[in-house]
PDB file of C-alpha atoms in Angstrom:
ATOM      1  CA  MET A  10     -10.890 -32.607  -5.884  1.00 48.00           C
ATOM      2  CA  LYS A  11      -8.720 -35.278  -7.523  1.00 49.00           C
ATOM      3  CA  ASP A  12      -6.539 -32.537  -9.105  1.00 50.00           C
ATOM      4  CA  PHE A  13      -5.619 -31.186  -5.699  1.00 52.00           C
ATOM      5  CA  LYS A  14      -2.161 -32.019  -4.455  1.00 62.00           C
ATOM      6  CA  ILE A  15      -1.921 -33.904  -1.156  1.00 61.00           C
ATOM      7  CA  GLY A  16      -0.602 -30.819   0.637  1.00 62.00           C
ATOM      8  CA  LYS A  17      -3.483 -28.664  -0.540  1.00 67.00           C
ATOM      9  CA  LYS A  18      -5.981 -31.352   0.407  1.00 63.00           C
ATOM     10  CA  LEU A  19      -4.541 -31.599   3.883  1.00 62.00           C
ATOM     11  CA  PHE A  20      -4.429 -27.825   4.196  1.00 67.00           C
ATOM     12  CA  VAL A  21      -8.079 -27.465   3.178  1.00 67.00           C
ATOM     13  CA  ALA A  22      -9.150 -30.392   5.352  1.00 64.00           C
ATOM     14  CA  PHE A  23      -7.377 -29.241   8.489  1.00 67.00           C
ATOM     15  CA  GLY A  24      -8.353 -25.646   7.791  1.00 70.00           C
ATOM     16  CA  SER A  25     -11.980 -26.710   7.635  1.00 67.00           C
ATOM     17  CA  ILE A  26     -11.561 -28.714  10.836  1.00 67.00           C
ATOM     18  CA  GLY A  27     -10.007 -25.677  12.527  1.00 70.00           C
ATOM     19  CA  ILE A  28     -12.898 -23.446  11.515  1.00 74.00           C
ATOM     20  CA  ILE A  29     -15.389 -26.039  12.687  1.00 69.00           C
ATOM     21  CA  LEU A  30     -13.576 -26.381  16.017  1.00 69.00           C
ATOM     22  CA  LEU A  31     -13.726 -22.609  16.455  1.00 74.00           C
ATOM     23  CA  ILE A  32     -17.467 -22.744  15.835  1.00 72.00           C
ATOM     24  CA  ILE A  33     -17.822 -25.546  18.401  1.00 68.00           C
ATOM     25  CA  CYS A  34     -15.774 -23.597  20.962  1.00 69.00           C
ATOM     26  CA  GLY A  35     -17.788 -20.443  20.318  1.00 70.00           C
ATOM     27  CA  SER A  36     -21.083 -22.297  20.656  1.00 66.00           C
ATOM     28  CA  SER A  37     -19.902 -23.999  23.846  1.00 64.00           C
ATOM     29  CA  LEU A  38     -18.784 -20.727  25.423  1.00 66.00           C
ATOM     30  CA  TYR A  39     -22.087 -19.096  24.498  1.00 67.00           C
ATOM     31  CA  ALA A  40     -24.031 -22.030  25.972  1.00 62.00           C
ATOM     32  CA  ILE A  41     -21.973 -21.948  29.178  1.00 62.00           C
ATOM     33  CA  PHE A  42     -22.413 -18.180  29.472  1.00 64.00           C
ATOM     34  CA  SER A  43     -26.163 -18.445  28.884  1.00 63.00           C
ATOM     35  CA  ALA A  44     -26.484 -21.308  31.378  1.00 56.00           C
ATOM     36  CA  ASN A  45     -24.603 -19.259  33.972  1.00 59.00           C
ATOM     37  CA  ILE A  46     -26.933 -16.303  33.443  1.00 61.00           C
ATOM     38  CA  ARG A  47     -29.993 -18.551  33.750  1.00 57.00           C
ATOM     39  CA  THR A  48     -28.607 -20.199  36.894  1.00 59.00           C
ATOM     40  CA  GLN A  49     -27.906 -16.812  38.462  1.00 63.00           C
ATOM     41  CA  SER A  50     -31.370 -15.643  37.456  1.00 60.00           C
ATOM     42  CA  LEU A  51     -32.889 -18.797  38.931  1.00 58.00           C
ATOM     43  CA  TYR A  52     -31.179 -18.094  42.253  1.00 56.00           C
ATOM     44  CA  ASN A  53     -31.798 -14.338  42.361  1.00 59.00           C
ATOM     45  CA  ASN A  54     -35.366 -14.364  41.111  1.00 64.00           C
ATOM     46  CA  ASN A  55     -36.723 -17.745  42.173  1.00 74.00           C
ATOM     47  CA  VAL A  56     -34.795 -19.436  44.972  1.00 78.00           C
ATOM     48  CA  VAL A  57     -34.574 -16.213  46.999  1.00 82.00           C
ATOM     49  CA  ALA A  58     -38.216 -15.427  46.215  1.00 84.00           C
ATOM     50  CA  ILE A  59     -39.464 -18.872  47.273  1.00 84.00           C
ATOM     51  CA  ASP A  60     -37.423 -18.600  50.477  1.00 87.00           C
ATOM     52  CA  ALA A  61     -38.877 -15.137  51.173  1.00 89.00           C
ATOM     53  CA  VAL A  62     -42.449 -16.376  50.643  1.00 89.00           C
ATOM     54  CA  GLY A  63     -41.753 -19.166  53.122  1.00 90.00           C
ATOM     55  CA  GLU A  64     -40.554 -16.588  55.654  1.00 92.00           C
ATOM     56  CA  MET A  65     -43.669 -14.469  55.067  1.00 92.00           C
ATOM     57  CA  ARG A  66     -45.912 -17.460  55.586  1.00 91.00           C
ATOM     58  CA  GLU A  67     -44.038 -18.536  58.730  1.00 92.00           C
ATOM     59  CA  ALA A  68     -44.193 -15.035  60.278  1.00 92.00           C
ATOM     60  CA  PHE A  69     -47.874 -14.732  59.404  1.00 91.00           C
ATOM     61  CA  GLN A  70     -48.835 -18.123  60.837  1.00 90.00           C
ATOM     62  CA  GLU A  71     -46.969 -17.404  64.059  1.00 92.00           C
ATOM     63  CA  GLU A  72     -48.564 -13.974  64.357  1.00 90.00           C
ATOM     64  CA  ARG A  73     -51.965 -15.451  63.590  1.00 87.00           C
ATOM     65  CA  ALA A  74     -51.594 -17.914  66.476  1.00 88.00           C
ATOM     66  CA  LEU A  75     -50.329 -15.197  68.831  1.00 89.00           C
ATOM     67  CA  THR A  76     -53.216 -12.892  67.908  1.00 84.00           C
ATOM     68  CA  ARG A  77     -55.682 -15.694  68.559  1.00 81.00           C
ATOM     69  CA  ASP A  78     -54.110 -16.340  71.972  1.00 81.00           C
ATOM     70  CA  LEU A  79     -54.225 -12.642  72.873  1.00 78.00           C
ATOM     71  CA  VAL A  80     -57.841 -12.857  74.046  1.00 76.00           C
ATOM     72  CA  LEU A  81     -56.914 -15.531  76.582  1.00 78.00           C
ATOM     73  CA  TYR A  82     -54.823 -13.202  78.737  1.00 79.00           C
ATOM     74  CA  ASP A  83     -55.653 -10.330  81.037  1.00 78.00           C
ATOM     75  CA  SER A  84     -54.268  -7.115  79.553  1.00 77.00           C
ATOM     76  CA  SER A  85     -52.255  -6.433  82.716  1.00 81.00           C
ATOM     77  CA  SER A  86     -50.587  -9.861  82.788  1.00 84.00           C
ATOM     78  CA  GLU A  87     -47.009 -10.658  81.765  1.00 89.00           C
ATOM     79  CA  GLU A  88     -48.301 -13.241  79.278  1.00 88.00           C
ATOM     80  CA  TYR A  89     -50.264 -10.526  77.515  1.00 86.00           C
ATOM     81  CA  LYS A  90     -47.266  -8.185  77.342  1.00 88.00           C
ATOM     82  CA  ASN A  91     -45.002 -10.968  76.095  1.00 91.00           C
ATOM     83  CA  THR A  92     -47.538 -11.884  73.436  1.00 89.00           C
ATOM     84  CA  ILE A  93     -47.733  -8.263  72.235  1.00 89.00           C
ATOM     85  CA  ALA A  94     -43.920  -8.162  72.029  1.00 92.00           C
ATOM     86  CA  LYS A  95     -43.884 -11.393  70.014  1.00 92.00           C
ATOM     87  CA  ILE A  96     -46.533 -10.019  67.632  1.00 91.00           C
ATOM     88  CA  GLU A  97     -44.391  -6.927  67.048  1.00 92.00           C
ATOM     89  CA  ALA A  98     -41.394  -9.192  66.372  1.00 94.00           C
ATOM     90  CA  CYS A  99     -43.497 -11.062  63.786  1.00 93.00           C
ATOM     91  CA  ASP A 100     -44.368  -7.736  62.141  1.00 92.00           C
ATOM     92  CA  ASN A 101     -40.645  -6.993  61.856  1.00 94.00           C
ATOM     93  CA  ASP A 102     -39.983 -10.458  60.430  1.00 94.00           C
ATOM     94  CA  MET A 103     -42.737  -9.923  57.865  1.00 93.00           C
ATOM     95  CA  GLN A 104     -41.250  -6.589  56.796  1.00 93.00           C
ATOM     96  CA  THR A 105     -37.831  -8.228  56.470  1.00 94.00           C
ATOM     97  CA  ALA A 106     -39.384 -10.911  54.231  1.00 93.00           C
ATOM     98  CA  PHE A 107     -41.111  -8.189  52.158  1.00 94.00           C
ATOM     99  CA  ASP A 108     -37.774  -6.391  51.696  1.00 93.00           C
ATOM    100  CA  LYS A 109     -36.114  -9.663  50.708  1.00 90.00           C
ATOM    101  CA  TYR A 110     -38.804 -10.531  48.173  1.00 89.00           C
ATOM    102  CA  GLU A 111     -39.234  -7.124  46.508  1.00 89.00           C
ATOM    103  CA  PRO A 112     -35.997  -7.158  44.414  1.00 86.00           C
ATOM    104  CA  THR A 113     -37.029 -10.511  42.895  1.00 82.00           C
ATOM    105  CA  VAL A 114     -40.284  -9.209  41.401  1.00 82.00           C
ATOM    106  CA  THR A 115     -40.032  -9.524  37.604  1.00 74.00           C
ATOM    107  CA  GLU A 116     -43.514 -10.294  36.301  1.00 70.00           C
ATOM    108  CA  GLY A 117     -46.725  -8.256  36.309  1.00 79.00           C
ATOM    109  CA  GLU A 118     -48.833 -10.987  37.891  1.00 83.00           C
ATOM    110  CA  ASP A 119     -46.173 -11.632  40.525  1.00 83.00           C
ATOM    111  CA  LYS A 120     -46.035  -7.921  41.388  1.00 88.00           C
ATOM    112  CA  ALA A 121     -49.828  -7.651  41.615  1.00 91.00           C
ATOM    113  CA  VAL A 122     -50.113 -10.531  44.104  1.00 91.00           C
ATOM    114  CA  PHE A 123     -47.181  -9.266  46.158  1.00 91.00           C
ATOM    115  CA  GLU A 124     -48.621  -5.740  46.358  1.00 92.00           C
ATOM    116  CA  GLN A 125     -51.975  -7.233  47.378  1.00 92.00           C
ATOM    117  CA  ILE A 126     -50.306  -9.125  50.230  1.00 92.00           C
ATOM    118  CA  LYS A 127     -48.495  -6.020  51.454  1.00 92.00           C
ATOM    119  CA  THR A 128     -51.670  -3.925  51.275  1.00 92.00           C
ATOM    120  CA  THR A 129     -53.841  -6.494  53.046  1.00 91.00           C
ATOM    121  CA  PHE A 130     -51.253  -7.079  55.764  1.00 90.00           C
ATOM    122  CA  SER A 131     -50.423  -3.415  56.402  1.00 89.00           C
ATOM    123  CA  THR A 132     -54.002  -2.078  56.289  1.00 89.00           C
ATOM    124  CA  GLU A 133     -56.811  -4.597  56.814  1.00 87.00           C
ATOM    125  CA  TYR A 134     -54.883  -7.037  58.989  1.00 87.00           C
ATOM    126  CA  LYS A 135     -53.237  -4.232  60.967  1.00 87.00           C
ATOM    127  CA  ALA A 136     -56.626  -2.587  61.618  1.00 85.00           C
ATOM    128  CA  TYR A 137     -58.047  -5.966  62.665  1.00 82.00           C
ATOM    129  CA  LYS A 138     -55.216  -6.479  65.170  1.00 83.00           C
ATOM    130  CA  THR A 139     -55.562  -2.941  66.518  1.00 82.00           C
ATOM    131  CA  GLU A 140     -59.290  -3.337  67.142  1.00 79.00           C
ATOM    132  CA  LEU A 141     -58.811  -6.746  68.715  1.00 76.00           C
ATOM    133  CA  LYS A 142     -56.092  -5.401  71.001  1.00 77.00           C
ATOM    134  CA  ALA A 143     -58.294  -2.467  72.043  1.00 75.00           C
ATOM    135  CA  MET A 144     -61.114  -4.825  72.987  1.00 72.00           C
ATOM    136  CA  THR A 145     -58.733  -7.102  74.849  1.00 69.00           C
ATOM    137  CA  ASP A 146     -57.272  -4.127  76.731  1.00 61.00           C
ATOM    138  CA  LYS A 147     -60.787  -3.349  77.974  1.00 60.00           C
ATOM    139  CA  ASN A 148     -61.274  -7.020  78.886  1.00 58.00           C
ATOM    140  CA  VAL A 149     -64.412  -7.191  76.738  1.00 55.00           C
ATOM    141  CA  ILE A 150     -64.143 -10.934  76.172  1.00 55.00           C
ATOM    142  CA  GLU A 151     -67.336 -11.470  74.154  1.00 58.00           C
ATOM    143  CA  ASP A 152     -66.545  -8.589  71.785  1.00 60.00           C
ATOM    144  CA  SER A 153     -62.963  -9.849  71.452  1.00 60.00           C
ATOM    145  CA  MET A 154     -64.144 -13.313  70.475  1.00 63.00           C
ATOM    146  CA  THR A 155     -66.587 -11.846  67.941  1.00 68.00           C
ATOM    147  CA  LYS A 156     -63.817  -9.693  66.452  1.00 63.00           C
ATOM    148  CA  LEU A 157     -61.503 -12.682  66.366  1.00 63.00           C
ATOM    149  CA  LYS A 158     -64.021 -14.601  64.250  1.00 71.00           C
ATOM    150  CA  SER A 159     -64.623 -11.607  61.983  1.00 69.00           C
ATOM    151  CA  GLY A 160     -60.974 -11.686  60.918  1.00 72.00           C
ATOM    152  CA  ALA A 161     -61.364 -15.044  59.172  1.00 79.00           C
ATOM    153  CA  PRO A 162     -61.871 -13.570  55.651  1.00 85.00           C
ATOM    154  CA  ILE A 163     -58.718 -11.445  55.986  1.00 85.00           C
ATOM    155  CA  LEU A 164     -56.712 -14.447  57.140  1.00 85.00           C
ATOM    156  CA  GLN A 165     -58.079 -16.571  54.301  1.00 88.00           C
ATOM    157  CA  THR A 166     -57.223 -13.851  51.773  1.00 89.00           C
ATOM    158  CA  LEU A 167     -53.625 -13.636  52.964  1.00 89.00           C
ATOM    159  CA  THR A 168     -53.243 -17.430  53.047  1.00 89.00           C
ATOM    160  CA  GLY A 169     -54.625 -17.683  49.504  1.00 90.00           C
ATOM    161  CA  ASP A 170     -52.289 -14.933  48.257  1.00 90.00           C
ATOM    162  CA  PHE A 171     -49.275 -16.657  49.807  1.00 90.00           C
ATOM    163  CA  ASP A 172     -50.292 -19.832  47.946  1.00 90.00           C
ATOM    164  CA  LYS A 173     -50.585 -17.887  44.665  1.00 90.00           C
ATOM    165  CA  LEU A 174     -47.169 -16.300  45.149  1.00 87.00           C
ATOM    166  CA  SER A 175     -45.598 -19.706  45.847  1.00 85.00           C
ATOM    167  CA  GLU A 176     -47.243 -21.224  42.761  1.00 86.00           C
ATOM    168  CA  LEU A 177     -46.084 -18.353  40.530  1.00 84.00           C
ATOM    169  CA  ASN A 178     -42.477 -18.641  41.679  1.00 80.00           C
ATOM    170  CA  ASP A 179     -42.535 -22.427  41.317  1.00 79.00           C
ATOM    171  CA  GLN A 180     -43.747 -21.918  37.755  1.00 79.00           C
ATOM    172  CA  TYR A 181     -41.047 -19.321  37.022  1.00 77.00           C
ATOM    173  CA  ALA A 182     -38.377 -21.693  38.364  1.00 73.00           C
ATOM    174  CA  HIS A 183     -39.783 -24.523  36.208  1.00 75.00           C
ATOM    175  CA  ASP A 184     -39.760 -22.288  33.101  1.00 76.00           C
ATOM    176  CA  THR A 185     -36.163 -21.218  33.755  1.00 70.00           C
ATOM    177  CA  LEU A 186     -35.025 -24.842  34.088  1.00 68.00           C
ATOM    178  CA  LYS A 187     -36.880 -25.769  30.890  1.00 73.00           C
ATOM    179  CA  LYS A 188     -35.016 -22.998  29.028  1.00 69.00           C
ATOM    180  CA  SER A 189     -31.721 -24.379  30.320  1.00 67.00           C
ATOM    181  CA  GLU A 190     -32.678 -27.873  29.162  1.00 68.00           C
ATOM    182  CA  ARG A 191     -33.572 -26.553  25.704  1.00 69.00           C
ATOM    183  CA  GLY A 192     -30.205 -24.773  25.556  1.00 66.00           C
ATOM    184  CA  ILE A 193     -28.337 -27.990  26.379  1.00 67.00           C
ATOM    185  CA  ILE A 194     -30.319 -29.946  23.776  1.00 71.00           C
ATOM    186  CA  LEU A 195     -29.572 -27.268  21.170  1.00 68.00           C
ATOM    187  CA  LEU A 196     -25.854 -27.308  22.022  1.00 68.00           C
ATOM    188  CA  VAL A 197     -25.688 -31.108  21.765  1.00 70.00           C
ATOM    189  CA  SER A 198     -27.545 -31.007  18.447  1.00 73.00           C
ATOM    190  CA  ILE A 199     -25.194 -28.370  17.027  1.00 70.00           C
ATOM    191  CA  GLY A 200     -22.176 -30.307  18.281  1.00 69.00           C
ATOM    192  CA  ALA A 201     -23.388 -33.541  16.689  1.00 73.00           C
ATOM    193  CA  PHE A 202     -24.120 -31.773  13.402  1.00 73.00           C
ATOM    194  CA  ILE A 203     -20.682 -30.126  13.310  1.00 70.00           C
ATOM    195  CA  ILE A 204     -18.920 -33.410  14.097  1.00 71.00           C
ATOM    196  CA  LEU A 205     -20.764 -35.101  11.239  1.00 73.00           C
ATOM    197  CA  LEU A 206     -19.919 -32.158   8.986  1.00 69.00           C
ATOM    198  CA  THR A 207     -16.259 -32.435  10.004  1.00 68.00           C
ATOM    199  CA  ILE A 208     -16.167 -36.147   9.147  1.00 70.00           C
ATOM    200  CA  ALA A 209     -17.853 -35.492   5.801  1.00 70.00           C
ATOM    201  CA  THR A 210     -15.394 -32.685   5.036  1.00 65.00           C
ATOM    202  CA  VAL A 211     -12.341 -34.830   5.800  1.00 62.00           C
ATOM    203  CA  ILE A 212     -13.685 -37.689   3.667  1.00 68.00           C
ATOM    204  CA  TYR A 213     -14.501 -35.324   0.818  1.00 64.00           C
ATOM    205  CA  PHE A 214     -11.098 -33.632   0.704  1.00 57.00           C
ATOM    206  CA  ILE A 215      -8.980 -36.697   1.386  1.00 58.00           C
TER     207      ILE A 215
END
C-alpha cells in the first residue's frame, strides 16, 4: 500500500468506510423492522391472549358463584330471576372472551387446550347448569345440592385448563422476548465488529 498516492489511499479508505456504514445502516434497519414485527406479534398473540384468558376466568368464576347461589332462592323469587339473568350475562361475557382469544391461537398445544375449554363449557358445563336449574325450578333442594356437588369435576377441569392456557401464553411471551434480546445482542455484536473492521481498514490504508 506504500505505492498508493495519498488521494487513492483516502479514496479507498473513505470508500470502505462508506460501504461499512451502509452495512451498519442496513443491519440496523433490519433489526428495527424485526423488533417491530416481534413487538406487534407479542401484542397480538400474547398480550391480547393473556387478557382474554383473564376475562374467561373472571366470567367463569362469577358464573360459578352465581350457579352455586341459585339453589338458595325460590324459583319464583326476584333474586332467582336476577341470578338467572346474571348467569346469562356471564355466558355472553365468556363468548366475547372466546371470540377475542380465537384469533391469537398460533400453536397446536394452545389450540387443543382452547378447544377443550370451549367444548367443556358449551357442553358439559351447560348441561350441568341446565339440570341444576331444572331441579331448582321444582324446588327439589336435596337433589339440587347433590347436583351442585356433582359438578365439581367439571369445574376443576375448566379451572385447570384456564391455568394451562395462561402458562402457555406466558411461555410464548417469554420466548418472543428472548428472541428480541438475541436480536439486539446480534446487532450490537455486528456493530462492534464492523467498527473494529473500519478502524483496521483506515489504519491499513493510511
